[in-house]
């Protein structure tokens, strides 16, 4: 259901931006983060319109910004915009990832 870019320090400190296609054929960008055990996420919904081709995460000190672009020139803050971490992620790894979410009625769900 989705693919994106993640900055990973450990299982309690990470953030990502991802294109996601929902079961009802809508496209959205998800921004999610976990820091010190606290988790939150935000969405920008594009309905049946196309999802952006380009996703990025940038860092300035302990502020991390998620943004999207349809042309790799004009960048727009993604849902949630920026995440303020209590400290800079240490030795964060960059991961490209895909994910699939299973819903009720699908054999993989329960």
Short mmCIF file of N, CA and C in Angstrom, two decimals:
data_model
loop_
_atom_site.label_atom_id
_atom_site.label_comp_id
_atom_site.label_asym_id
_atom_site.label_seq_id
_atom_site.Cartn_x
_atom_site.Cartn_y
_atom_site.Cartn_z
N UNK A 1 0.79 -1.21 0.00
CA UNK A 1 0.00 0.00 0.00
C UNK A 1 0.84 1.27 0.00
N UNK A 2 2.15 1.16 0.24
CA UNK A 2 2.93 2.38 0.32
C UNK A 2 4.41 2.16 0.11
N UNK A 3 5.13 3.26 -0.11
CA UNK A 3 6.58 3.25 -0.26
C UNK A 3 7.10 4.62 0.11
N UNK A 4 8.34 4.67 0.61
CA UNK A 4 8.87 5.97 0.98
C UNK A 4 10.30 5.93 1.47
N UNK A 5 10.64 6.99 2.23
CA UNK A 5 11.99 7.20 2.76
C UNK A 5 11.88 7.33 4.27
N UNK A 6 12.81 6.67 4.97
CA UNK A 6 12.80 6.69 6.43
C UNK A 6 14.19 7.04 6.95
N UNK A 7 14.22 7.85 8.01
CA UNK A 7 15.44 8.07 8.79
C UNK A 7 15.28 7.24 10.06
N UNK A 8 16.19 6.30 10.29
CA UNK A 8 16.07 5.33 11.37
C UNK A 8 17.26 5.40 12.29
N UNK A 9 17.01 5.65 13.57
CA UNK A 9 18.06 5.55 14.58
C UNK A 9 17.91 4.21 15.31
N UNK A 10 16.73 3.94 15.81
CA UNK A 10 16.40 2.68 16.47
C UNK A 10 14.88 2.56 16.49
N UNK A 11 14.36 1.50 17.12
CA UNK A 11 12.92 1.26 17.05
C UNK A 11 12.08 2.31 17.77
N UNK A 12 12.70 3.16 18.58
CA UNK A 12 11.97 4.21 19.30
C UNK A 12 12.25 5.61 18.77
N UNK A 13 13.11 5.73 17.76
CA UNK A 13 13.48 7.05 17.23
C UNK A 13 13.66 6.98 15.72
N UNK A 14 12.64 7.41 14.98
CA UNK A 14 12.67 7.37 13.52
C UNK A 14 11.60 8.31 12.97
N UNK A 15 11.68 8.59 11.68
CA UNK A 15 10.63 9.32 10.99
C UNK A 15 10.62 8.92 9.53
N UNK A 16 9.45 9.05 8.88
CA UNK A 16 9.39 8.73 7.46
C UNK A 16 8.33 9.55 6.74
N UNK A 17 8.47 9.57 5.42
CA UNK A 17 7.48 10.14 4.51
C UNK A 17 7.23 9.07 3.46
N UNK A 18 5.95 8.86 3.12
CA UNK A 18 5.62 7.77 2.19
C UNK A 18 4.39 8.10 1.36
N UNK A 19 4.41 7.67 0.11
CA UNK A 19 3.20 7.67 -0.71
C UNK A 19 2.40 6.45 -0.30
N UNK A 20 1.09 6.61 -0.26
CA UNK A 20 0.24 5.51 0.17
C UNK A 20 -1.03 5.48 -0.68
N UNK A 21 -1.45 4.29 -1.07
CA UNK A 21 -2.69 4.13 -1.82
C UNK A 21 -3.65 3.34 -0.94
N UNK A 22 -4.79 3.94 -0.65
CA UNK A 22 -5.78 3.29 0.20
C UNK A 22 -6.67 2.34 -0.61
N UNK A 23 -7.36 1.47 0.10
CA UNK A 23 -8.23 0.49 -0.54
C UNK A 23 -9.33 1.13 -1.37
N UNK A 24 -9.77 2.32 -0.97
CA UNK A 24 -10.85 2.99 -1.72
C UNK A 24 -10.32 3.82 -2.89
N UNK A 25 -9.14 3.48 -3.36
CA UNK A 25 -8.49 4.08 -4.53
C UNK A 25 -8.26 5.58 -4.35
N UNK A 26 -7.74 5.95 -3.20
CA UNK A 26 -7.30 7.33 -3.01
C UNK A 26 -5.80 7.32 -2.72
N UNK A 27 -5.15 8.39 -3.09
CA UNK A 27 -3.71 8.55 -2.89
C UNK A 27 -3.46 9.57 -1.80
N UNK A 28 -2.46 9.31 -0.97
CA UNK A 28 -2.11 10.26 0.07
C UNK A 28 -0.63 10.12 0.42
N UNK A 29 -0.11 11.15 1.07
CA UNK A 29 1.25 11.12 1.60
C UNK A 29 1.13 11.02 3.12
N UNK A 30 1.84 10.07 3.69
CA UNK A 30 1.84 9.88 5.14
C UNK A 30 3.19 10.31 5.68
N UNK A 31 3.16 11.08 6.74
CA UNK A 31 4.36 11.43 7.49
C UNK A 31 4.15 10.86 8.89
N UNK A 32 5.10 10.05 9.35
CA UNK A 32 4.98 9.45 10.68
C UNK A 32 6.32 9.55 11.40
N UNK A 33 6.25 9.62 12.71
CA UNK A 33 7.48 9.65 13.48
C UNK A 33 7.28 9.01 14.84
N UNK A 34 8.39 8.54 15.38
CA UNK A 34 8.43 8.03 16.74
C UNK A 34 9.67 8.61 17.39
N UNK A 35 9.50 9.15 18.57
CA UNK A 35 10.64 9.70 19.30
C UNK A 35 10.42 9.44 20.78
N UNK A 36 11.43 8.92 21.41
CA UNK A 36 11.36 8.59 22.85
C UNK A 36 10.09 7.82 23.18
N UNK A 37 9.69 6.91 22.30
CA UNK A 37 8.52 6.08 22.54
C UNK A 37 7.18 6.70 22.17
N UNK A 38 7.14 7.99 21.79
CA UNK A 38 5.90 8.65 21.40
C UNK A 38 5.74 8.55 19.89
N UNK A 39 4.54 8.18 19.43
CA UNK A 39 4.27 7.97 18.00
C UNK A 39 3.19 8.93 17.53
N UNK A 40 3.34 9.47 16.31
CA UNK A 40 2.30 10.30 15.71
C UNK A 40 2.42 10.21 14.19
N UNK A 41 1.35 10.55 13.49
CA UNK A 41 1.35 10.52 12.03
C UNK A 41 0.39 11.57 11.49
N UNK A 42 0.60 11.97 10.23
CA UNK A 42 -0.21 12.97 9.54
C UNK A 42 -0.39 12.53 8.09
N UNK A 43 -1.45 13.03 7.46
CA UNK A 43 -1.70 12.70 6.05
C UNK A 43 -1.99 13.94 5.24
N UNK A 44 -1.58 13.91 3.97
CA UNK A 44 -2.05 14.84 2.95
C UNK A 44 -2.77 13.98 1.94
N UNK A 45 -4.06 14.22 1.72
CA UNK A 45 -4.89 13.38 0.86
C UNK A 45 -5.03 14.01 -0.52
N UNK A 46 -4.80 13.22 -1.57
CA UNK A 46 -4.93 13.69 -2.94
C UNK A 46 -6.15 13.10 -3.64
N UNK A 47 -6.99 12.37 -2.89
CA UNK A 47 -8.17 11.75 -3.49
C UNK A 47 -7.77 10.83 -4.63
N UNK A 48 -8.48 10.94 -5.74
CA UNK A 48 -8.16 10.11 -6.91
C UNK A 48 -7.03 10.72 -7.74
N UNK A 49 -6.57 11.92 -7.38
CA UNK A 49 -5.47 12.55 -8.10
C UNK A 49 -4.16 11.83 -7.86
N UNK A 50 -3.15 12.15 -8.65
CA UNK A 50 -1.87 11.46 -8.52
C UNK A 50 -1.14 11.82 -7.22
N UNK A 51 -0.35 10.88 -6.74
CA UNK A 51 0.53 11.13 -5.61
C UNK A 51 1.80 11.80 -6.14
N UNK A 52 2.50 12.56 -5.31
CA UNK A 52 3.72 13.21 -5.78
C UNK A 52 4.81 12.20 -6.12
N UNK A 53 5.59 12.54 -7.12
CA UNK A 53 6.68 11.66 -7.55
C UNK A 53 7.88 11.72 -6.63
N UNK A 54 8.08 12.86 -5.96
CA UNK A 54 9.29 13.08 -5.17
C UNK A 54 8.95 13.33 -3.71
N UNK A 55 9.70 12.69 -2.82
CA UNK A 55 9.54 12.84 -1.38
C UNK A 55 10.92 13.13 -0.79
N UNK A 56 10.96 13.97 0.26
CA UNK A 56 12.26 14.20 0.89
C UNK A 56 12.12 14.52 2.37
N UNK A 57 13.18 14.21 3.08
CA UNK A 57 13.34 14.57 4.48
C UNK A 57 14.61 15.40 4.58
N UNK A 58 14.53 16.53 5.26
CA UNK A 58 15.72 17.36 5.46
C UNK A 58 15.87 17.64 6.95
N UNK A 59 17.09 17.97 7.34
CA UNK A 59 17.39 18.19 8.75
C UNK A 59 18.12 19.51 8.91
N UNK A 60 17.73 20.27 9.94
CA UNK A 60 18.44 21.47 10.35
C UNK A 60 18.49 21.42 11.87
N UNK A 61 19.65 21.03 12.40
CA UNK A 61 19.74 20.81 13.84
C UNK A 61 18.85 19.66 14.24
N UNK A 62 17.97 19.89 15.22
CA UNK A 62 17.06 18.82 15.65
C UNK A 62 15.65 19.01 15.07
N UNK A 63 15.54 19.80 14.00
CA UNK A 63 14.27 19.97 13.28
C UNK A 63 14.36 19.19 11.97
N UNK A 64 13.39 18.31 11.76
CA UNK A 64 13.32 17.49 10.55
C UNK A 64 12.09 17.90 9.76
N UNK A 65 12.27 18.13 8.45
CA UNK A 65 11.16 18.57 7.61
C UNK A 65 10.86 17.53 6.54
N UNK A 66 9.57 17.26 6.37
CA UNK A 66 9.10 16.36 5.32
C UNK A 66 8.44 17.21 4.25
N UNK A 67 8.81 16.97 2.98
CA UNK A 67 8.21 17.74 1.89
C UNK A 67 8.01 16.85 0.68
N UNK A 68 7.17 17.35 -0.24
CA UNK A 68 6.83 16.59 -1.44
C UNK A 68 6.88 17.50 -2.65
N UNK A 69 7.03 16.88 -3.84
CA UNK A 69 7.11 17.63 -5.08
C UNK A 69 6.58 16.77 -6.23
N UNK A 70 5.95 17.43 -7.18
CA UNK A 70 5.51 16.74 -8.39
C UNK A 70 6.52 16.90 -9.52
N UNK A 71 7.49 17.83 -9.36
CA UNK A 71 8.43 18.10 -10.44
C UNK A 71 9.90 18.16 -10.00
N UNK A 72 10.21 17.90 -8.73
CA UNK A 72 11.56 17.95 -8.18
C UNK A 72 12.16 19.35 -8.17
N UNK A 73 11.31 20.37 -8.34
CA UNK A 73 11.75 21.76 -8.29
C UNK A 73 10.97 22.54 -7.24
N UNK A 74 9.66 22.42 -7.27
CA UNK A 74 8.78 23.12 -6.34
C UNK A 74 8.41 22.18 -5.20
N UNK A 75 8.87 22.51 -3.99
CA UNK A 75 8.65 21.63 -2.83
C UNK A 75 7.62 22.24 -1.90
N UNK A 76 6.74 21.38 -1.39
CA UNK A 76 5.67 21.77 -0.49
C UNK A 76 5.80 20.99 0.81
N UNK A 77 5.63 21.65 1.96
CA UNK A 77 5.67 20.89 3.20
C UNK A 77 4.58 19.81 3.19
N UNK A 78 4.93 18.61 3.59
CA UNK A 78 3.96 17.52 3.68
C UNK A 78 3.15 17.70 4.96
N UNK A 79 2.10 16.93 5.09
CA UNK A 79 1.28 16.98 6.30
C UNK A 79 2.16 16.88 7.53
N UNK A 80 1.90 17.69 8.50
CA UNK A 80 2.74 17.68 9.68
C UNK A 80 3.93 18.62 9.54
N UNK A 81 4.36 18.88 8.29
CA UNK A 81 5.41 19.85 8.02
C UNK A 81 6.75 19.54 8.63
N UNK A 82 6.93 19.89 9.90
CA UNK A 82 8.22 19.64 10.50
C UNK A 82 8.07 18.99 11.87
N UNK A 83 9.05 18.19 12.20
CA UNK A 83 9.07 17.49 13.47
C UNK A 83 10.26 18.00 14.29
N UNK A 84 10.01 18.41 15.50
CA UNK A 84 11.07 18.87 16.40
C UNK A 84 11.41 17.71 17.33
N UNK A 85 12.63 17.25 17.23
CA UNK A 85 13.08 16.16 18.09
C UNK A 85 13.80 16.75 19.29
N UNK A 86 13.75 16.07 20.44
CA UNK A 86 14.47 16.58 21.60
C UNK A 86 15.98 16.60 21.39
N UNK A 87 16.46 15.75 20.48
CA UNK A 87 17.88 15.70 20.15
C UNK A 87 18.02 15.21 18.71
N UNK A 88 19.15 15.49 18.11
CA UNK A 88 19.42 15.02 16.75
C UNK A 88 19.46 13.50 16.74
N UNK A 89 18.89 12.89 15.72
CA UNK A 89 19.00 11.44 15.58
C UNK A 89 20.48 11.08 15.47
N UNK A 90 20.93 10.10 16.22
CA UNK A 90 22.33 9.72 16.22
C UNK A 90 22.57 8.63 15.19
N UNK A 91 23.52 8.85 14.31
CA UNK A 91 23.89 7.87 13.29
C UNK A 91 22.68 7.33 12.53
N UNK A 92 21.75 8.22 12.20
CA UNK A 92 20.52 7.80 11.52
C UNK A 92 20.85 7.17 10.17
N UNK A 93 20.20 6.07 9.88
CA UNK A 93 20.34 5.40 8.60
C UNK A 93 19.19 5.83 7.70
N UNK A 94 19.47 5.94 6.41
CA UNK A 94 18.44 6.24 5.42
C UNK A 94 17.95 4.92 4.85
N UNK A 95 16.66 4.68 4.90
CA UNK A 95 16.05 3.46 4.38
C UNK A 95 15.01 3.80 3.32
N UNK A 96 15.02 3.08 2.24
CA UNK A 96 13.89 3.08 1.31
C UNK A 96 13.04 1.89 1.73
N UNK A 97 11.72 2.04 1.75
CA UNK A 97 10.89 0.95 2.23
C UNK A 97 9.56 0.86 1.48
N UNK A 98 8.95 -0.30 1.58
CA UNK A 98 7.58 -0.50 1.11
C UNK A 98 6.82 -1.15 2.26
N UNK A 99 5.51 -0.98 2.22
CA UNK A 99 4.70 -1.61 3.25
C UNK A 99 3.32 -1.94 2.69
N UNK A 100 2.72 -2.94 3.26
CA UNK A 100 1.36 -3.31 2.91
C UNK A 100 0.58 -3.43 4.20
N UNK A 101 -0.59 -2.81 4.22
CA UNK A 101 -1.47 -2.87 5.38
C UNK A 101 -2.66 -3.73 5.02
N UNK A 102 -2.95 -4.72 5.85
CA UNK A 102 -4.06 -5.62 5.59
C UNK A 102 -5.26 -5.19 6.41
N UNK A 103 -6.44 -5.21 5.80
CA UNK A 103 -7.65 -4.79 6.48
C UNK A 103 -8.61 -5.93 6.73
N UNK A 104 -9.70 -5.64 7.41
CA UNK A 104 -10.71 -6.66 7.70
C UNK A 104 -11.17 -7.34 6.41
N UNK A 105 -11.38 -8.64 6.50
CA UNK A 105 -11.84 -9.41 5.33
C UNK A 105 -10.71 -10.01 4.52
N UNK A 106 -9.47 -9.60 4.77
CA UNK A 106 -8.32 -10.16 4.07
C UNK A 106 -7.70 -11.25 4.92
N UNK A 107 -7.30 -12.32 4.30
CA UNK A 107 -6.78 -13.49 5.02
C UNK A 107 -5.61 -13.13 5.92
N UNK A 108 -4.80 -12.16 5.51
CA UNK A 108 -3.60 -11.80 6.27
C UNK A 108 -3.93 -10.95 7.49
N UNK A 109 -5.17 -10.47 7.62
CA UNK A 109 -5.51 -9.47 8.65
C UNK A 109 -5.38 -9.99 10.08
N UNK A 110 -5.85 -11.07 10.44
CA UNK A 110 -5.88 -11.40 11.86
C UNK A 110 -4.96 -12.45 12.24
#
